[in-house]
XYZ file of C-alpha atoms in Angstrom:
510
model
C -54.346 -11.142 77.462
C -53.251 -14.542 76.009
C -49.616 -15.089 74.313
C -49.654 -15.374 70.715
C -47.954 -17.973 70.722
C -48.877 -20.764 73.240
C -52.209 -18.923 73.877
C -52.017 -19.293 77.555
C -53.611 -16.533 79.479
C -50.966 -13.930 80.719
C -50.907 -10.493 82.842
C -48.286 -8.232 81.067
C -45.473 -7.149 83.378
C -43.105 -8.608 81.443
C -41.506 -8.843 77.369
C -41.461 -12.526 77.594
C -44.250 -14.957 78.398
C -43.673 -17.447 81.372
C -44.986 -20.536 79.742
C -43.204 -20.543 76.407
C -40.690 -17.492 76.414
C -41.613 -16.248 73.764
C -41.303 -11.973 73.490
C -44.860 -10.290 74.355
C -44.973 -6.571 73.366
C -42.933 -6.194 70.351
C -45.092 -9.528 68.811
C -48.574 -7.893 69.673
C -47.373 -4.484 68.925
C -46.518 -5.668 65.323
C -49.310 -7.728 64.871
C -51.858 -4.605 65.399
C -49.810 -2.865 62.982
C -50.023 -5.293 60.034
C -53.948 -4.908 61.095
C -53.883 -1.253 59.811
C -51.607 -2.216 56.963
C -52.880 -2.426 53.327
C -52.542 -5.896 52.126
C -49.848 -6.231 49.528
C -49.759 -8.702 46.283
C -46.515 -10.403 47.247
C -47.849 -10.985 50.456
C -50.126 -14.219 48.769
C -46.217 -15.266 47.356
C -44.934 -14.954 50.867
C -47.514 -16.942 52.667
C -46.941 -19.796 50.273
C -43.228 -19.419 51.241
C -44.520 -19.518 54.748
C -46.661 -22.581 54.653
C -43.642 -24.381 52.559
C -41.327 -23.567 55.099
C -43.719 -24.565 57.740
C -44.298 -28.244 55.775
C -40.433 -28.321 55.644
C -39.735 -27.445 59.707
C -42.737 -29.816 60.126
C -40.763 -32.901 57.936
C -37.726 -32.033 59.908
C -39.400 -32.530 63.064
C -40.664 -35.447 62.644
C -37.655 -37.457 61.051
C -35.916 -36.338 63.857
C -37.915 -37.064 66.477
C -38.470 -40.922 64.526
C -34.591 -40.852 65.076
C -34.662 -39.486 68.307
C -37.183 -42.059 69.933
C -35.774 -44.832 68.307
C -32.324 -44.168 70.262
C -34.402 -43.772 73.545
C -36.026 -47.433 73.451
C -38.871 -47.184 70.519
C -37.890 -49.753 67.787
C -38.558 -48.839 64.045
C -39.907 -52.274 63.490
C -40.289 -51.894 59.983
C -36.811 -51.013 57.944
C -37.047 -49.848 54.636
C -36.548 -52.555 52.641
C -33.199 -53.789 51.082
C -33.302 -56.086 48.012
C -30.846 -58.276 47.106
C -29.746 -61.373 45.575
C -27.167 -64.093 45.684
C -26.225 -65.243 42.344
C -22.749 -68.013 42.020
C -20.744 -68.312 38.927
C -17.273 -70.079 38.078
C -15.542 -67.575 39.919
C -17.529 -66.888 43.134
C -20.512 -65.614 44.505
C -22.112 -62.350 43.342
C -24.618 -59.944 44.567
C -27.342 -59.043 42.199
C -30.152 -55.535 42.570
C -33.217 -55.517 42.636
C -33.126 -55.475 39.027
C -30.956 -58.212 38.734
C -27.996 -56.214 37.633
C -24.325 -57.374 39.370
C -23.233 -54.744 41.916
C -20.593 -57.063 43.212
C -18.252 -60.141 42.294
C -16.142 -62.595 43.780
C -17.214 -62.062 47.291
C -14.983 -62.193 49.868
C -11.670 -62.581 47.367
C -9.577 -59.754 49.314
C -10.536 -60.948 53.199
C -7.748 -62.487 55.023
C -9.225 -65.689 56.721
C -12.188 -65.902 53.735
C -11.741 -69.405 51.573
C -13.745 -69.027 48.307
C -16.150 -70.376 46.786
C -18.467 -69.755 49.349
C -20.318 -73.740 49.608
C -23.520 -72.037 51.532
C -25.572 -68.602 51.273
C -29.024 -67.267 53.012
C -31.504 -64.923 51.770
C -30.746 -61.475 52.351
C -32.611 -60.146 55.130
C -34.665 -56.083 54.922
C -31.444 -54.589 55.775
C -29.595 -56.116 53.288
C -27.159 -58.650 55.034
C -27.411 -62.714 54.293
C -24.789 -65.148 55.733
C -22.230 -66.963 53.704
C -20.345 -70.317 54.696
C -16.776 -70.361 53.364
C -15.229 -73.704 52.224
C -13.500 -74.063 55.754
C -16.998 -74.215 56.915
C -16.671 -70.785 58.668
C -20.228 -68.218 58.037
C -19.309 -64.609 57.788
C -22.022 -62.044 57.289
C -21.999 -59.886 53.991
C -23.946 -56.781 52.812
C -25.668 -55.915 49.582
C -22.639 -54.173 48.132
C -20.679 -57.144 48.342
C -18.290 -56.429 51.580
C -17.783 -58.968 54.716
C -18.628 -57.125 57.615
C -17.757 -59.889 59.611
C -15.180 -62.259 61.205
C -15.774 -66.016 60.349
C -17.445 -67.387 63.110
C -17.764 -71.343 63.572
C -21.888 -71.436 63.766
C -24.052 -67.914 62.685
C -28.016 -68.655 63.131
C -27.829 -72.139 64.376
C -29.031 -73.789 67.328
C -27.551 -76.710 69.325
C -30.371 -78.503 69.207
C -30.691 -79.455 65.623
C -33.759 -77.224 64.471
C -31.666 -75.231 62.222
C -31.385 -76.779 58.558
C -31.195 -75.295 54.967
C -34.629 -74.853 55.357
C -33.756 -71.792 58.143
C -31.966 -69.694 55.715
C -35.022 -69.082 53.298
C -37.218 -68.166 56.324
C -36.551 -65.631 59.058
C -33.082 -66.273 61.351
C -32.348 -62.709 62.511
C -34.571 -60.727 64.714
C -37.116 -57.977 63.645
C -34.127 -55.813 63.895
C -31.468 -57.466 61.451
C -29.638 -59.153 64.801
C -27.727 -62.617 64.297
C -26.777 -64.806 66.985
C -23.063 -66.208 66.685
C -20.327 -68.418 67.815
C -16.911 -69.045 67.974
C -15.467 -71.991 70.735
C -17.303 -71.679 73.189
C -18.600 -67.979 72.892
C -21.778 -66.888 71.782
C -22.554 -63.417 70.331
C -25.382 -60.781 69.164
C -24.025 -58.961 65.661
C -25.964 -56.112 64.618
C -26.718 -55.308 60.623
C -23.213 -54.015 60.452
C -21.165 -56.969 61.574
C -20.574 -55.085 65.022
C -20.559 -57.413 68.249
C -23.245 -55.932 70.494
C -23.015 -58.534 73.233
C -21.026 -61.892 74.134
C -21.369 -64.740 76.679
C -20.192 -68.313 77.412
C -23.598 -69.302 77.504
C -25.900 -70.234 74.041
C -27.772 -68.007 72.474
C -30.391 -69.610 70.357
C -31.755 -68.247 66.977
C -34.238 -65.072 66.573
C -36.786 -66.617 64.838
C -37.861 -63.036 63.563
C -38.431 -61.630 67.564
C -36.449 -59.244 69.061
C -36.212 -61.585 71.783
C -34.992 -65.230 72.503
C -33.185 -67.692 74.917
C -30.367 -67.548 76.708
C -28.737 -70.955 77.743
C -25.986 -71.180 80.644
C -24.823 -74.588 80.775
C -21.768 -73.768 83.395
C -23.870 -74.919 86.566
C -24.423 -78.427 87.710
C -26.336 -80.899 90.386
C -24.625 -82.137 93.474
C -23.671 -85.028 91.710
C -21.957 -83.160 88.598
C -24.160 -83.734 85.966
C -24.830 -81.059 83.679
C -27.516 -78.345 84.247
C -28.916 -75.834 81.909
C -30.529 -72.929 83.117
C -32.381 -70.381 80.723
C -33.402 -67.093 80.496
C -34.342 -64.280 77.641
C -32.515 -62.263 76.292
C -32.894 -58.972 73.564
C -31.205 -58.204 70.582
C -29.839 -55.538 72.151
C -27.831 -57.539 74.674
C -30.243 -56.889 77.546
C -31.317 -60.118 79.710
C -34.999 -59.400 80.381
C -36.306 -63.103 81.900
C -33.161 -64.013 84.658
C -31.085 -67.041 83.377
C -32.496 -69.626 86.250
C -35.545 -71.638 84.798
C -35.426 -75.476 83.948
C -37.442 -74.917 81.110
C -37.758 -71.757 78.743
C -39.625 -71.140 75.144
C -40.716 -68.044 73.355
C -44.180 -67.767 72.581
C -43.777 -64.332 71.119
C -42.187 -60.875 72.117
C -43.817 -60.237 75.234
C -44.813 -64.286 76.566
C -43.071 -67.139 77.803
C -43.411 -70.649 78.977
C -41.068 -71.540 81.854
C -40.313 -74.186 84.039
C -38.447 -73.969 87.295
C -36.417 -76.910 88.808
C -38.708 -76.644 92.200
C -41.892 -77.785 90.539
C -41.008 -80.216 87.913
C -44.759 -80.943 87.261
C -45.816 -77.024 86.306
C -45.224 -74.827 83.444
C -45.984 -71.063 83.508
C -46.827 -68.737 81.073
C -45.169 -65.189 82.072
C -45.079 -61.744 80.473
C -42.184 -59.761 79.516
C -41.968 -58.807 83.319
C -41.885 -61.931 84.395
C -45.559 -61.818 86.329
C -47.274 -65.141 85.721
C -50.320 -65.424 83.164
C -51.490 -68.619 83.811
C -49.971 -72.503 85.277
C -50.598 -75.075 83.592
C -50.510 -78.428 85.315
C -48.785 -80.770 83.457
C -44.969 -82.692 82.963
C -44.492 -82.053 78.906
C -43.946 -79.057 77.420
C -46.940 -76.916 76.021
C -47.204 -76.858 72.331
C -47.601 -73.612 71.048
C -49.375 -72.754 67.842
C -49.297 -69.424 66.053
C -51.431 -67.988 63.285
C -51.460 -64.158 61.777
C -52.844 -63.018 64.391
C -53.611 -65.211 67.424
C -51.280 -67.452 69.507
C -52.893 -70.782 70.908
C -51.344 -73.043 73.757
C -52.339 -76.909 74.579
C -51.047 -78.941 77.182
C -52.036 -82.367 78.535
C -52.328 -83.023 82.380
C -51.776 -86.311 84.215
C -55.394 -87.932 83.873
C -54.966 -87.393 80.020
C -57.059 -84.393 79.266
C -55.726 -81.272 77.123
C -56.761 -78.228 77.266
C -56.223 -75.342 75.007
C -55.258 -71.793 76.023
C -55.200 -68.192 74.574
C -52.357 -65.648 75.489
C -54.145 -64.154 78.126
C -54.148 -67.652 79.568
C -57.887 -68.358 79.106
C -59.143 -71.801 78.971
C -60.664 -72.021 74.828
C -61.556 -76.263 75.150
C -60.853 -79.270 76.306
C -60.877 -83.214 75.538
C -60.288 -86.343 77.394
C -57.426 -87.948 75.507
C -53.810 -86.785 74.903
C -53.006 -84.798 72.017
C -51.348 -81.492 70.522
C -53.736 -78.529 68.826
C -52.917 -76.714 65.783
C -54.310 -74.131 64.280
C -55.384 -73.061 60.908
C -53.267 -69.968 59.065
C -56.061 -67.882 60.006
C -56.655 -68.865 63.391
C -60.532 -69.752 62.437
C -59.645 -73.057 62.944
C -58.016 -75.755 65.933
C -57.941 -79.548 64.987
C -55.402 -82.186 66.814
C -52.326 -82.642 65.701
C -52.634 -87.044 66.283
C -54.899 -89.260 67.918
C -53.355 -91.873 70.168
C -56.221 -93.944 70.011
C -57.743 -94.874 66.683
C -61.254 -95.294 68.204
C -61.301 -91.484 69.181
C -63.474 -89.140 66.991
C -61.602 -86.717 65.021
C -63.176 -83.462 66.282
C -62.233 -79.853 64.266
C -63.497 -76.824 66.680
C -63.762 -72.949 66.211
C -61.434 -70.854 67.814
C -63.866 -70.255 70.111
C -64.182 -73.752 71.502
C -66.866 -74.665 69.558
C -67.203 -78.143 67.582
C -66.996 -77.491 64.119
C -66.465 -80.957 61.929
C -66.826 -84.719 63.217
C -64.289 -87.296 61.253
C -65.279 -90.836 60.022
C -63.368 -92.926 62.445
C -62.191 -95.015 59.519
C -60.639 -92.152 58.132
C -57.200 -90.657 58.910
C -57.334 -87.096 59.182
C -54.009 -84.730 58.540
C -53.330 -80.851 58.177
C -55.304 -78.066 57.397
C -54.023 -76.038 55.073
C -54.350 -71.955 53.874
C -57.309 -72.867 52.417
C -58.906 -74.825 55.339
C -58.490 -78.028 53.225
C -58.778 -81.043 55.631
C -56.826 -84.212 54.890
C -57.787 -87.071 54.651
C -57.400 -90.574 53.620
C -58.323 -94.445 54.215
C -58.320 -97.623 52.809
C -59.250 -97.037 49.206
C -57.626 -93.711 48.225
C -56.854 -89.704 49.442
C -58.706 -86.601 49.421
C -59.863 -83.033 51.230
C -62.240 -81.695 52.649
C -63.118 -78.126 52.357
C -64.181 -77.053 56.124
C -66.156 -74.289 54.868
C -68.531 -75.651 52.117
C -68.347 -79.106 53.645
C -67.751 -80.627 50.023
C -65.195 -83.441 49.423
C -61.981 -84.521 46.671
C -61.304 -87.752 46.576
C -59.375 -89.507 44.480
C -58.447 -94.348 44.434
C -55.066 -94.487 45.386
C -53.596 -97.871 46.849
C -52.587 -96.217 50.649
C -51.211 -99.621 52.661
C -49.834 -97.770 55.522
C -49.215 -94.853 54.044
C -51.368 -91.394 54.575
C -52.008 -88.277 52.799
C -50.764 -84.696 54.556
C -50.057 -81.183 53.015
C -47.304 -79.226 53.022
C -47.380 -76.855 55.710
C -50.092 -74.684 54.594
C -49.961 -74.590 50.458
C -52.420 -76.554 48.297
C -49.414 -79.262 47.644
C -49.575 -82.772 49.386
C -48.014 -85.829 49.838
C -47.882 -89.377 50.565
C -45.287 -92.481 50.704
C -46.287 -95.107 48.809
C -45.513 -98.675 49.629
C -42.317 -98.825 47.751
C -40.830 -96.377 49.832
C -40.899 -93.113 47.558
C -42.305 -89.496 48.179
C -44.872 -88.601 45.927
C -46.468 -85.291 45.495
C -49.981 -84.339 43.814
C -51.105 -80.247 43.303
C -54.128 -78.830 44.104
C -56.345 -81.057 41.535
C -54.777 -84.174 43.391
C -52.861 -84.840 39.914
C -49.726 -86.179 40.579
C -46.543 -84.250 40.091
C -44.063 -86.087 38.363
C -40.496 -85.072 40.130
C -38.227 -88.608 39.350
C -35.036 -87.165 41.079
C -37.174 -87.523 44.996
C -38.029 -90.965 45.110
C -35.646 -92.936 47.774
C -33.940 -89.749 48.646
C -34.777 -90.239 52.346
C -37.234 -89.438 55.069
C -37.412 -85.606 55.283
C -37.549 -84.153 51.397
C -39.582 -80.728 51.491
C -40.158 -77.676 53.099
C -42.419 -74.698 52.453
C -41.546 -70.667 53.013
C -43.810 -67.760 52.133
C -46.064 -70.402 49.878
C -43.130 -71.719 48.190
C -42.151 -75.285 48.380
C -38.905 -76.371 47.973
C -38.264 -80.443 47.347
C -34.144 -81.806 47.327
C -32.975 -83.387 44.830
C -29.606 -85.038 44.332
C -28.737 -81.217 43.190
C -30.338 -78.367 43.947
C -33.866 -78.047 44.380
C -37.404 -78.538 42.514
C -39.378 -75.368 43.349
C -43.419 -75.241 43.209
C -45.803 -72.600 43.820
C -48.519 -73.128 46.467
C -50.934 -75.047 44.273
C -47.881 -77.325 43.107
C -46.860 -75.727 39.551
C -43.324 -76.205 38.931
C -41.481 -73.126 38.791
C -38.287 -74.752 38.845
C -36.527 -77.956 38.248
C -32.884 -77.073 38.977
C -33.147 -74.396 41.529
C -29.523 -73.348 42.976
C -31.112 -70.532 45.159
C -34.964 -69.504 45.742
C -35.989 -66.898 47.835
C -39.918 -66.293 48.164
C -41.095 -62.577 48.520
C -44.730 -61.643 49.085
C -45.587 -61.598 45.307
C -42.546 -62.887 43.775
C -39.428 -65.692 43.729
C -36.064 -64.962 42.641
C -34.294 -68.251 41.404
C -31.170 -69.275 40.404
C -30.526 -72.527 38.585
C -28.068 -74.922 38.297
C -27.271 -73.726 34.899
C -26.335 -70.310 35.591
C -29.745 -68.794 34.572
C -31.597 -66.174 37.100
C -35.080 -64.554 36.897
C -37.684 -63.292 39.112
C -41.120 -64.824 38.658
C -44.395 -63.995 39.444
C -44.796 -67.009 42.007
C -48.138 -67.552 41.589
C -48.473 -67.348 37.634
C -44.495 -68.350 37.108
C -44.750 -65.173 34.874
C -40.850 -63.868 34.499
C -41.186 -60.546 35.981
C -37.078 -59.583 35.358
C -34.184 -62.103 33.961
C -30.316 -61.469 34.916
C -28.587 -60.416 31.258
């Protein structure tokens, strides 16, 4: 006979079946008796009470098996989604909802060590935590209601290096699961979303960057001669040192690759998995330049006779030219064009992300980014334009150039150029310019973009355009881009959310 239960065939010599335990006469015995039972009305009632309770078990299951794998090594990698915002008045900073309503004030007031007004804050990250900078110049992390759930720490998020800038607090700094790097002396540490230290070491931990992995740096060993040595390895937000702290050389491509460099072979990089087995090695003395799109990752590297070559992840030669350059690649990864051209009497060449040639520059022109919209470039002598790689149709516009050249930002439809007095000027998508007074002379590096939002300094604050270079903003305290939306708070205490493509108000603080 088979069990009722696990349907497994059984011989009956027992009341319980071997496979699942489960009792074997008295089950069968009463299921042949509801056979020569008449059915009953309330029996419908109870089998909806059944099924409900069988939907509920079922729910109950499932959240706590979610739970259960995620303590044995599965990572929820997508959190349910806290919103929050940073809003500053006379007295402090506040937290705002997601309907811009004030759930806390005067952050910080009642914690010992914590010097108000805070002089720095982040975006809040999908569990709800941002990093504030006190006016001793100390960062603490705070949550959504309001509450420091932190010590101050001298650096939170911030590299030795100098890649970190107030451009890294409106992007991604923590990893995929709300981790911050800190330090304090000469400590670095691994704080989880509620301000607990999950790991320490007198080595550097550089930022996230929105993995769940990144580098390790111990700078405690030396050469024969005492000069200083760094050796790197990876490490998890977890604590757990994955890659051995030993190479020369060490970047993150993504989660699971690397690019390393050991002291032995100071002429060969390597690109290794997550267990450390090499991919591919690449012959060459320079670090390979990595370029990332949604969903592709693309590697070039030049060797000694001058040739560069690009790779895939799985190491897999795409192209390659005789003359020295970088590769980028278009936000959709349809596209690979060099980042410069040492020589101005080499072609400018765009290719498919297959390796195949795709566009072939004017050499009198001077070709720049591609953006979202694979929108090439371009300028010469006589004025500035694009070129739309798919259609093959041209904008250009007379604009006195000198020496000067015409680039987008990052991937938006906004561009810009430095004209031969010195100051930044910026044109939207119809290559009209965009009059912003308060950027000219301000210096050499003026704008950044984040999730198609570009934000230009000023001597206060911020101008804030969408990607086709509207103006949503011309005093901006605080902007933080979300998919569809920007929440902004200006120098004159007002806040609103905006539709960031229309600058629509969507919700306005009362």
């Amino acid at each position: 006979m088979k069990c009722h239960e696990c349907h497994q065939l059984i011989e009956v010599k027992g009341k319980y079946c071997p496979y699942c335990g489960v009792p074997i006469e008295p089950k069968e015995k009463e299921a042949a008796s509801r056979i020569n039972k008449p059915i009953k009305n309330n029996h419908k009632h109870k089998g909806i009470f059944t099924m409900f309770l069988i939907v509920l078990l079922g729910a109950g299951f499932w959240a706590w098996q979610s739970d259960a794998l995620s303590t044995i090594g599965f990572k929820q990698k997508v959190p349910k989604q806290v919103i929050a915002y940073p809003y500053q008045d006379a007295f402090g900073l506040n937290i705002l909802n997601e309907d811009l309503e004030v759930v806390a004030q005067d952050v910080g007031a009642e914690v010992i060590g914590f010097t108000g007004p805070v002089s720095y804050v982040s975006r809040f990250n999908e569990y709800g935590v941002a990093v504030v900078r006190d006016q001793n110049y100390l960062f603490w992390l705070v949550n959504h209601q309001g509450e420091i759930i932190s010590e101050g720490f001298n650096t939170i998020n911030s590299s030795p290096f100098g890649i970190s800038g107030p451009e890294s607090s409106y992007g991604v700094s923590s990893s995929i699961n709300g981790v911050h790097t800190a330090s304090n002396d000469d400590k670095y540490f691994l704080i989880n979303t509620t301000g607990d230290v999950l790991f320490e070491t007198v080595g550097v931990i550089l930022p996230f960057e929105g993995n769940d992995v990144t580098v390790l740096n111990d700078y405690s060993r030396s050469h024969n001669n005492g000069t200083e040595r760094i050796a790197s390895g990876v490490i998890t937000d977890s604590g757990e040192i994955i890659i051995p702290v030993k190479y020369h050389y060490l970047s993150v491509v993504d989660n699971e690759h690397f690019i390393v460099k050991e002291w032995e072979y100071e002429d060969m990089y390597r690109l290794i998995n997550r267990s450390g087995q090499t991919i591919i090695e690449i012959d060459t003395d320079t670090p390979p330049v990595v370029a990332h799109t949604d969903n592709d990752v693309f590697i070039s590297a030049t060797n000694y006779w001058g040739e560069t070559t690009v790779f895939n992840i799985n190491g897999e030669s795409i192209l390659r030219v005789p003359y020295t350059t970088n590769f980028s690649a278009s936000e959709n990864g349809k596209y690979l064009y060099p980042s410069y051209l040492e020589d101005n009497s080499q072609q400018y060449i765009i290719y498919t992300a297959e390796g195949e040639t795709h566009f072939q520059g004017d050499k009198i022109n001077d070709y720049h980014r591609v953006n979202n919209n694979n929108w090439l470039a371009f300028s010469d002598y006589s004025g500035f334009g694009y070129i739309d790689l798919e259609t093959r149709e041209s904008v250009q516009i007379p604009y006195e150039m000198n020496d000067s050249y015409f680039s987008f930002i990052n991937g938006t439809n906004v561009g810009t150029i430095t004209n031969n007095r010195g100051e930044h000027v910026f044109f939207n998508s119809r290559l009209e310019e965009i009059f912003l007074p308060e950027t000219q002379l301000i210096g050499h590096f003026v704008q950044f973009e984040v999730n198609d939002i570009v934000y230009i300094y000023k001597n206060k604050g911020f101008y804030v355009l969408n990607k086709d270079g509207d103006i949503l903003s011309e005093n901006a305290l605080y902007a933080f881009a979300d998919e569809d939306s920007v929440y902004i708070q200006e120098t004159n205490g007002k806040a609103y959310l905006l539709n960031k493509d229309t600058g629509k108000i969507i919700k306005e603080k009362k």
